[in-house]
Coordinates of C-alpha atoms in Angstrom, one line a residue:
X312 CA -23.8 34.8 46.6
X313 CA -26.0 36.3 43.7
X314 CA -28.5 34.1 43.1
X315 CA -30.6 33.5 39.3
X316 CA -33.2 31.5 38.9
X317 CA -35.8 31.6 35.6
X318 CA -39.1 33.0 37.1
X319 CA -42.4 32.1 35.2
X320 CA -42.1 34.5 32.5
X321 CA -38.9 33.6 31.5
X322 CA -39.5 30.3 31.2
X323 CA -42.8 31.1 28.9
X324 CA -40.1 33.1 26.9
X325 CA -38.1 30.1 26.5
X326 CA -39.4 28.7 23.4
X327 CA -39.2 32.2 21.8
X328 CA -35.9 33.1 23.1
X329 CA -34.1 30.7 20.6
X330 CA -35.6 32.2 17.5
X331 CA -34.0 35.7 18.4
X332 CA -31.0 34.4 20.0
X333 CA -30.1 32.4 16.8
X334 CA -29.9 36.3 15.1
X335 CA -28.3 37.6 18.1
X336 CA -24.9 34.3 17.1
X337 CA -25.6 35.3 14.0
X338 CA -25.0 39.3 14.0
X339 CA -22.4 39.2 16.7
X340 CA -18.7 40.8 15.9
X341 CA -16.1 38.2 15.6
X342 CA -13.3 38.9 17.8
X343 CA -9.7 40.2 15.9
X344 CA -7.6 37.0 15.1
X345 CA -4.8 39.6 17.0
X346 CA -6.0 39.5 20.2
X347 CA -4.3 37.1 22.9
X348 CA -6.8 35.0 25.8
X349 CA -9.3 37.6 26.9
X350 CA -10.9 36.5 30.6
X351 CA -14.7 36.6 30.7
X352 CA -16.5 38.6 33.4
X353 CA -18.7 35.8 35.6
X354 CA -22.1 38.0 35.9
X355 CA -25.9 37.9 34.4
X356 CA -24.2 41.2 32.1
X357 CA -21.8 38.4 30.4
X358 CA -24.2 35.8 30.1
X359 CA -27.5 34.8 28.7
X360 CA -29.2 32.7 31.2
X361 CA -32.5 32.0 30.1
X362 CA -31.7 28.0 29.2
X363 CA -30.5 28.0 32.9
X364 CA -32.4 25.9 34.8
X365 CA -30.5 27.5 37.9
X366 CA -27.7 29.5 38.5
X367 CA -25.7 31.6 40.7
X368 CA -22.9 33.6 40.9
X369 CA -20.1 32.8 44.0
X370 CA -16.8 33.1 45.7
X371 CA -15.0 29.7 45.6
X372 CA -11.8 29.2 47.3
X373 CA -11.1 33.0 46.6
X374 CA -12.3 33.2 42.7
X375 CA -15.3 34.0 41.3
X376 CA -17.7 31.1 40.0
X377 CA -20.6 30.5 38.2
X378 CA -22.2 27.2 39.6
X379 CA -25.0 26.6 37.3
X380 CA -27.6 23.7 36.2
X381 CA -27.9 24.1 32.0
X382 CA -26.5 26.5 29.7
X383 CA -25.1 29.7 29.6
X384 CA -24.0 31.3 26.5
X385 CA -21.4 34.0 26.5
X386 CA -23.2 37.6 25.2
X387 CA -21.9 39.0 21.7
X388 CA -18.4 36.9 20.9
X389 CA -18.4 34.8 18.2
X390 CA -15.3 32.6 17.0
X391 CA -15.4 30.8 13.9
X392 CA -11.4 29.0 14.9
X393 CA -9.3 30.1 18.2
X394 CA -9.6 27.9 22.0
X395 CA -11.5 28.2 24.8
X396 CA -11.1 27.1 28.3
X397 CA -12.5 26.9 31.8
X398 CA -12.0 25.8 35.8
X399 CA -14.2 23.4 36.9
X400 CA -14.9 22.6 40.3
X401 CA -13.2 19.3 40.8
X402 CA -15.7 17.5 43.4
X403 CA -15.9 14.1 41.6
X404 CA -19.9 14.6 42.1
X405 CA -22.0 13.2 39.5
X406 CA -22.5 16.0 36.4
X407 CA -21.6 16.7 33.2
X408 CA -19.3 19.7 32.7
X409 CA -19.4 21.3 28.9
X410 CA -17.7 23.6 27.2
X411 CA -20.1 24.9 24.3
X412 CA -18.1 26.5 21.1
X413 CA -19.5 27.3 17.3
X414 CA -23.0 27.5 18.8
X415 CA -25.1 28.3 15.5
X416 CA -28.6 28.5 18.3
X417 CA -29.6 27.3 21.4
X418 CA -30.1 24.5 20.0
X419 CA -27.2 23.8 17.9
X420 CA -23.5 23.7 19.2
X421 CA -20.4 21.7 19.9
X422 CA -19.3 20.4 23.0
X423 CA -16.4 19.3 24.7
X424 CA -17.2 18.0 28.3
X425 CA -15.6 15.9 31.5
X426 CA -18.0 13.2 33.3
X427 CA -16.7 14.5 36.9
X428 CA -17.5 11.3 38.4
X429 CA -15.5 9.1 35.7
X430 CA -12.5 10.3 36.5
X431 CA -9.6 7.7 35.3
X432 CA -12.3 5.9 33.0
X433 CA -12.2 5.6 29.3
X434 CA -15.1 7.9 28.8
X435 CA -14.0 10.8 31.1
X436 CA -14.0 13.6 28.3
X437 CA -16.0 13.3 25.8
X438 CA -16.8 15.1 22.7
X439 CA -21.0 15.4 20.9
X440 CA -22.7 17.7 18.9
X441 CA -26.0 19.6 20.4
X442 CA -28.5 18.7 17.1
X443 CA -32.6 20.4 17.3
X444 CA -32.0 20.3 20.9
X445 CA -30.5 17.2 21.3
X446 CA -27.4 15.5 22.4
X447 CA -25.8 13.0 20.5
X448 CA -23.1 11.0 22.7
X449 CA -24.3 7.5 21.7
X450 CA -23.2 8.2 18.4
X451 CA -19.4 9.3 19.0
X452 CA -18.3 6.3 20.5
X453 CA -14.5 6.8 18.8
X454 CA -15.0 10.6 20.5
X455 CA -14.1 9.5 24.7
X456 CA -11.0 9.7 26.6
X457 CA -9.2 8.3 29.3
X458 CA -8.3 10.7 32.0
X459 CA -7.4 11.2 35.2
X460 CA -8.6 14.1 37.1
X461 CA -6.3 14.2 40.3
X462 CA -7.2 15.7 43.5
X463 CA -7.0 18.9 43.0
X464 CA -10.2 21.7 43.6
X465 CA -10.0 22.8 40.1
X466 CA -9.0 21.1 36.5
X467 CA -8.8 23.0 33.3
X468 CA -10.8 22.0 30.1
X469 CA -9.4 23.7 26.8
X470 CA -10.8 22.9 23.7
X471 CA -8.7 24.4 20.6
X472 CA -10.7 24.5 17.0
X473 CA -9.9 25.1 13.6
X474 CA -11.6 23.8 10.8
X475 CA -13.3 20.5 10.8
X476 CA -10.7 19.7 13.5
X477 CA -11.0 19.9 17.8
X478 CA -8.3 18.8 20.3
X479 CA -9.5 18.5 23.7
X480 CA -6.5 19.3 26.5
X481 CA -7.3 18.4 30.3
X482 CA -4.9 19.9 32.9
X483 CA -4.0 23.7 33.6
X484 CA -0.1 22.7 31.8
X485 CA -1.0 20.3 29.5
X486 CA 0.1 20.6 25.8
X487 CA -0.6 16.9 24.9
X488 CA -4.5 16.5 24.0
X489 CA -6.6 13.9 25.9
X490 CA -8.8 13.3 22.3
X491 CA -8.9 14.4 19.1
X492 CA -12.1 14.7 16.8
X493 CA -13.5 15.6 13.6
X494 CA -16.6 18.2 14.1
X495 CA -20.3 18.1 13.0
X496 CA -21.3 21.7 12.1
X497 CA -20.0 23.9 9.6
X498 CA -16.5 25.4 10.7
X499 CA -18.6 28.9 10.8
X500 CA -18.4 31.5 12.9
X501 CA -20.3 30.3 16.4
X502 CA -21.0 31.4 20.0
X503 CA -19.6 30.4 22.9
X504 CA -21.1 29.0 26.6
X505 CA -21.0 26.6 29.2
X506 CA -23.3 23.4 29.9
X507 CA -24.1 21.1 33.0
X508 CA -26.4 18.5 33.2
X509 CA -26.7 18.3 37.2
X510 CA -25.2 21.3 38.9
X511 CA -21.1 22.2 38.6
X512 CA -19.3 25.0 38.8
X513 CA -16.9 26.9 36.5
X514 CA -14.3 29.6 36.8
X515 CA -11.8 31.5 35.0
X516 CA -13.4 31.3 31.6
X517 CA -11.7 32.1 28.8
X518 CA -11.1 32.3 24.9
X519 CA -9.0 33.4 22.1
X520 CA -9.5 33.8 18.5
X521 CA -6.1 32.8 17.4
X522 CA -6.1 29.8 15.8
X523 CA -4.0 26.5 17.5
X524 CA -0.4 26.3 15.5
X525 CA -1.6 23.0 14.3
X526 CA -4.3 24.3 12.2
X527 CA -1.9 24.7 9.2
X528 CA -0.8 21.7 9.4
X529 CA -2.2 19.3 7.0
X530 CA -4.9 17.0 8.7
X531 CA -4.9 13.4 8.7
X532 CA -8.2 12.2 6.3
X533 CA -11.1 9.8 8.6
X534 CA -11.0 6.3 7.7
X535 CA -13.5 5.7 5.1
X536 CA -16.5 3.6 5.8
X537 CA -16.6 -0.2 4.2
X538 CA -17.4 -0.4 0.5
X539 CA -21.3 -0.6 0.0
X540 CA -21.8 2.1 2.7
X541 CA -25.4 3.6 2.3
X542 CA -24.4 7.6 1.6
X543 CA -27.8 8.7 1.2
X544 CA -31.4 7.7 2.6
X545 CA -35.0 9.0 2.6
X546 CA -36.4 10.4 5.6
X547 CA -40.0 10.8 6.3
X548 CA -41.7 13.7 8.6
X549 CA -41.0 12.5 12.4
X550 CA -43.8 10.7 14.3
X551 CA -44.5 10.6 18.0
X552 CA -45.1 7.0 19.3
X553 CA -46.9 5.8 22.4
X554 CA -44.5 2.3 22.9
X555 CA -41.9 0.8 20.4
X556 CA -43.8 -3.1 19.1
X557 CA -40.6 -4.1 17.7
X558 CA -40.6 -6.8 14.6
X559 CA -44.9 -6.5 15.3
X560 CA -44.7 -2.7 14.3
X561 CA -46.6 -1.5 11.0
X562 CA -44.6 -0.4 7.9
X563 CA -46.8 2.8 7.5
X564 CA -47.8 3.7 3.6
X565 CA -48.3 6.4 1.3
X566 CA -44.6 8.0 3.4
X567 CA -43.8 11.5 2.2
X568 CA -40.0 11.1 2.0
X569 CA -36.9 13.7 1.7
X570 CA -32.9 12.7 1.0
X571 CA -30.5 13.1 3.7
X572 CA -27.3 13.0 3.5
X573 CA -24.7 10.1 5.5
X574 CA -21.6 11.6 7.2
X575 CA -18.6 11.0 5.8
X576 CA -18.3 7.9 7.3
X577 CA -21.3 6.9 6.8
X578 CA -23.3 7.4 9.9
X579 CA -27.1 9.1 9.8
X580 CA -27.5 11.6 12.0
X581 CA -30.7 12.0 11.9
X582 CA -31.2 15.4 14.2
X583 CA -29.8 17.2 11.5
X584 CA -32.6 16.5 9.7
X585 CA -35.2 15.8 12.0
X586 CA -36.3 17.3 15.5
X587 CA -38.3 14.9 18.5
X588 CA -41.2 16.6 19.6
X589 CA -39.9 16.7 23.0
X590 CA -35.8 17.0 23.3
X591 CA -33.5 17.7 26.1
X592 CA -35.0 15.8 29.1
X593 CA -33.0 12.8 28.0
X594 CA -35.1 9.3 29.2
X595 CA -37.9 11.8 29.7
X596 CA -38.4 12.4 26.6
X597 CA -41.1 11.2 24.5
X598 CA -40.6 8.5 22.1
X599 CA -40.1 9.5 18.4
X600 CA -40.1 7.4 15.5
X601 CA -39.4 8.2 11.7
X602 CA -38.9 5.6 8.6
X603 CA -35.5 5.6 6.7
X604 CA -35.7 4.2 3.4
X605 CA -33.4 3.1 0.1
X606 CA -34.0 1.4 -3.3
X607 CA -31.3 -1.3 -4.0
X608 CA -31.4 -2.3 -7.7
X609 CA -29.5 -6.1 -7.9
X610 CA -28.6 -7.2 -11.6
X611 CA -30.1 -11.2 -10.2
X612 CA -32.0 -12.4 -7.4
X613 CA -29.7 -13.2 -4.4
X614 CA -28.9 -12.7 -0.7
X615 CA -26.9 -9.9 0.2
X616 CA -25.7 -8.4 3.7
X617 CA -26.9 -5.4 5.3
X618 CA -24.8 -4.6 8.1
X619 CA -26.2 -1.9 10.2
X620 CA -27.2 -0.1 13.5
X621 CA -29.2 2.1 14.4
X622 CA -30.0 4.3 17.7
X623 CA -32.2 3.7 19.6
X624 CA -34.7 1.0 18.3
X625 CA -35.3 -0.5 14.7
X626 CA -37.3 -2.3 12.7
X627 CA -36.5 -3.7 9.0
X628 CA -38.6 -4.1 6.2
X629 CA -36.9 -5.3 2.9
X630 CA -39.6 -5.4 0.2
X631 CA -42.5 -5.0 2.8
X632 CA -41.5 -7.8 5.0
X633 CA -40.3 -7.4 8.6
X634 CA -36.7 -9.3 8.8
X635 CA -35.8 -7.9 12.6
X636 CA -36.4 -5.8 14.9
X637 CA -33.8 -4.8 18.2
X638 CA -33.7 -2.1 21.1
X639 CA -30.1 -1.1 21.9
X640 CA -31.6 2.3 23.6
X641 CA -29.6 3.4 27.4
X642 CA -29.9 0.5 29.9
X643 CA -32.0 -1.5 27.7
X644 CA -30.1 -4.5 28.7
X645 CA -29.0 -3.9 32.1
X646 CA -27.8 -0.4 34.0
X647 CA -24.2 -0.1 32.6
X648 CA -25.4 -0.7 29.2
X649 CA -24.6 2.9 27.3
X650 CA -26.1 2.3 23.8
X651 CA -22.8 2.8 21.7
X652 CA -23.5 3.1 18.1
X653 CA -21.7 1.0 15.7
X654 CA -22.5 0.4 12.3
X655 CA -20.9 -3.4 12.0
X656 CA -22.7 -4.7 15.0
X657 CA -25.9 -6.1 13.6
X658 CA -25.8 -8.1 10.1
X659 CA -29.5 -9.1 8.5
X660 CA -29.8 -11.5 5.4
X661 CA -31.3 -9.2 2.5
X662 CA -33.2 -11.6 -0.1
X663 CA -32.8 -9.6 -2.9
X664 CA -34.8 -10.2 -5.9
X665 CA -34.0 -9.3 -9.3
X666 CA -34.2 -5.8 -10.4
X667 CA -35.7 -3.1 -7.7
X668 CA -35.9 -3.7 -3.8
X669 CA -37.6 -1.5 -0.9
X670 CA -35.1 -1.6 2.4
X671 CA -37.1 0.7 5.0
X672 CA -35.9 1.0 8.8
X673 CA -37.9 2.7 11.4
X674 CA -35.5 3.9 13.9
X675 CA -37.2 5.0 17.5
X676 CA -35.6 7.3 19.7
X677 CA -35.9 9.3 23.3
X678 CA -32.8 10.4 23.7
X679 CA -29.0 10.5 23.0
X680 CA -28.4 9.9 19.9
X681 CA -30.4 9.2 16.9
X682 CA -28.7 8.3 14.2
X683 CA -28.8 5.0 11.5
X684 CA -25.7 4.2 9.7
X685 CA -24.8 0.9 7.3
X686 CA -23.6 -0.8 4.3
X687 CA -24.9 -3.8 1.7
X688 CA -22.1 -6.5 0.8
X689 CA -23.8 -8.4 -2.4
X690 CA -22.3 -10.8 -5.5
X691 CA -21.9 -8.1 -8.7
X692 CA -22.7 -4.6 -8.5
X693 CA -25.6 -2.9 -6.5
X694 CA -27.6 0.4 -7.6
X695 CA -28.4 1.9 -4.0
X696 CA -30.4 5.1 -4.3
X697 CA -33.4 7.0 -2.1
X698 CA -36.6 6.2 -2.2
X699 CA -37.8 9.7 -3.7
X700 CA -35.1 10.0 -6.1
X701 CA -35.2 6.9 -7.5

């Protein structure tokens, strides 16, 4: 067994790593579209390991392995469509097992994953971005699977891209995908890797650059969000907080704000946009805060509906005065409770007066996800627009 493990100067290194290895995805060679699966060598030459937080390199059942606690990324291939595929070790322990395509940085990748202990659940695989350093699974709740694992030592993941679109097969001979899902990054040429959180083990990773069959096919469009869906928002800078005081917390002033653009179906995600101070150590993290804000023009005074959410913790403001505050942040309300975003679970009464209105929501996060996404029903026509471009 070769064994790797970050010594003190690599992990120094680690902050500065990600500046030079976001050139190094950048300036790699694509591989030729004509080229079939090529296998991928399991050794420190093949990978970069310096995001590992362990890892070693071992005989399992008579194949090479590469059991490993974090991320490796795959050295100087870079696919912009095509699949990729791995063995995992199949031990039903508890860890997260990623494949990591189109990675832009260290920081910022797709990911296509199995929960080895879920086996047979509907959140067995499960599809998030990696946004600033930060996962984003609360957010995807449409983007999780049902699937059994079986018994046996090892199970395929393959995750074929093209586009905007992933399909996510589980099963060495399966053509039939286990999910489906519309990506977050540009469809750009990316990197490739793998990803635990708690240690797993891969083997027989692979790739092509030929994209799936089904990639000229035409796509089926996402549902479109509900009419009066807020599109764009003002962000201000992020904020570390000490504690989250819910409805008592202050609506800071003079905010310096930027626009930021919804996803196309509406949701916020606000890691494009924004990074925590601290990221990647999940309830560890340090709590982050940062204000979201539109003007809503009505043609009368009246009371509108703002259906929302927003992860992890909010607070609303409309016109300076606190209407309600909630935390629907992991295991908030009891250890099964995941989070799960959804932009039509919390409805607030807007009192609207005549002519402009201030609707401002700080959203608190630590970790997976954080995002803000929501829509205004109202009598007559409303004029939504940010904050600094109104």
């Amino acid at each position: 067994m070769q064994k790797y493990q970050p010594n003190n100067m690599q992990a120094l290194r680690k902050a500065m790593m990600i500046a030079v290895l976001s050139c190094s995805f950048a300036a790699t060679v694509p591989v030729s579209a004509n080229e079939g699966w090529q296998n991928v060598p399991l050794n420190e030459e093949t990978f970069d390991l310096s995001q590992a937080n362990s890892a070693s390199f071992e005989t399992r059942d008579g194949r090479d392995a590469l059991c490993i606690d974090g991320e490796a990324f795959l050295r100087g291939v870079s696919l912009a469509n095509g699949s990729v595929a791995v063995d995992i070790a199949n031990n039903h322990h508890r860890h997260f097992a990623n494949l990591i395509f189109r990675a832009a940085s260290q920081d910022d990748y797709e990911t296509a994953y199995l929960r080895m202990h879920k086996s047979g659940q509907f959140d067995a695989v499960q599809y998030t971005p990696h946004l600033n350093g930060e996962t984003n699974w609360q957010l995807f709740r449409e983007a999780q699977a049902r699937v059994d694992f079986g018994e046996t030592p090892w199970i395929t993941l393959t995750v074929d891209f093209a586009d905007d679109r992933a399909r996510i097969r589980v099963g060495s001979d399966s053509e039939q995908p286990a999910l489906e899902t519309v990506l977050t990054l540009p469809a750009k040429e990316g990197g490739l890797g793998l990803r635990t959180l708690f240690e797993g083990c891969f083997s027989n990773f692979r790739y092509t650059a030929q994209s799936p069959a089904w990639a000229t096919s035409d796509a089926e469009p996402p549902p479109s969000p509900p009419a009066g869906t807020i599109e764009r928002w003002s962000l201000s800078d992020a904020f570390p907080m000490e504690r989250w005081a819910g409805i008592s917390e202050d609506l800071r002033s003079s905010l310096v704000w930027s626009t930021a653009e919804a996803e196309p179906n509406g949701r916020l995600l606000i890691s494009r946009y924004r990074r925590k101070a601290t990221s990647g150590d999940f309830e560890r993290n340090q709590l982050d805060g940062v204000y979201a804000g539109v003007a809503i023009h009505s043609p009368n005074a009246q009371t509108a509906a703002f259906q929302f959410d927003a992860s992890d913790m909010a607070t609303v403001w409309l016109n300076g005065e606190a209407l309600v505050a909630f935390d629907n942040s992991f295991r908030a309300k009891g250890p099964l409770h995941r989070g799960d975003f959804d932009a039509t679970k919390q409805t607030v009464a807007l009192p609207l007066r005549e002519g402009r209105n201030e609707l401002v929501v700080l959203v608190a996060e630590r970790a997976n996800g954080w995002g803000l996404g929501g829509s205004v029903q109202a009598d007559g026509t409303l004029r939504i627009k940010p904050l600094d471009s109104d």
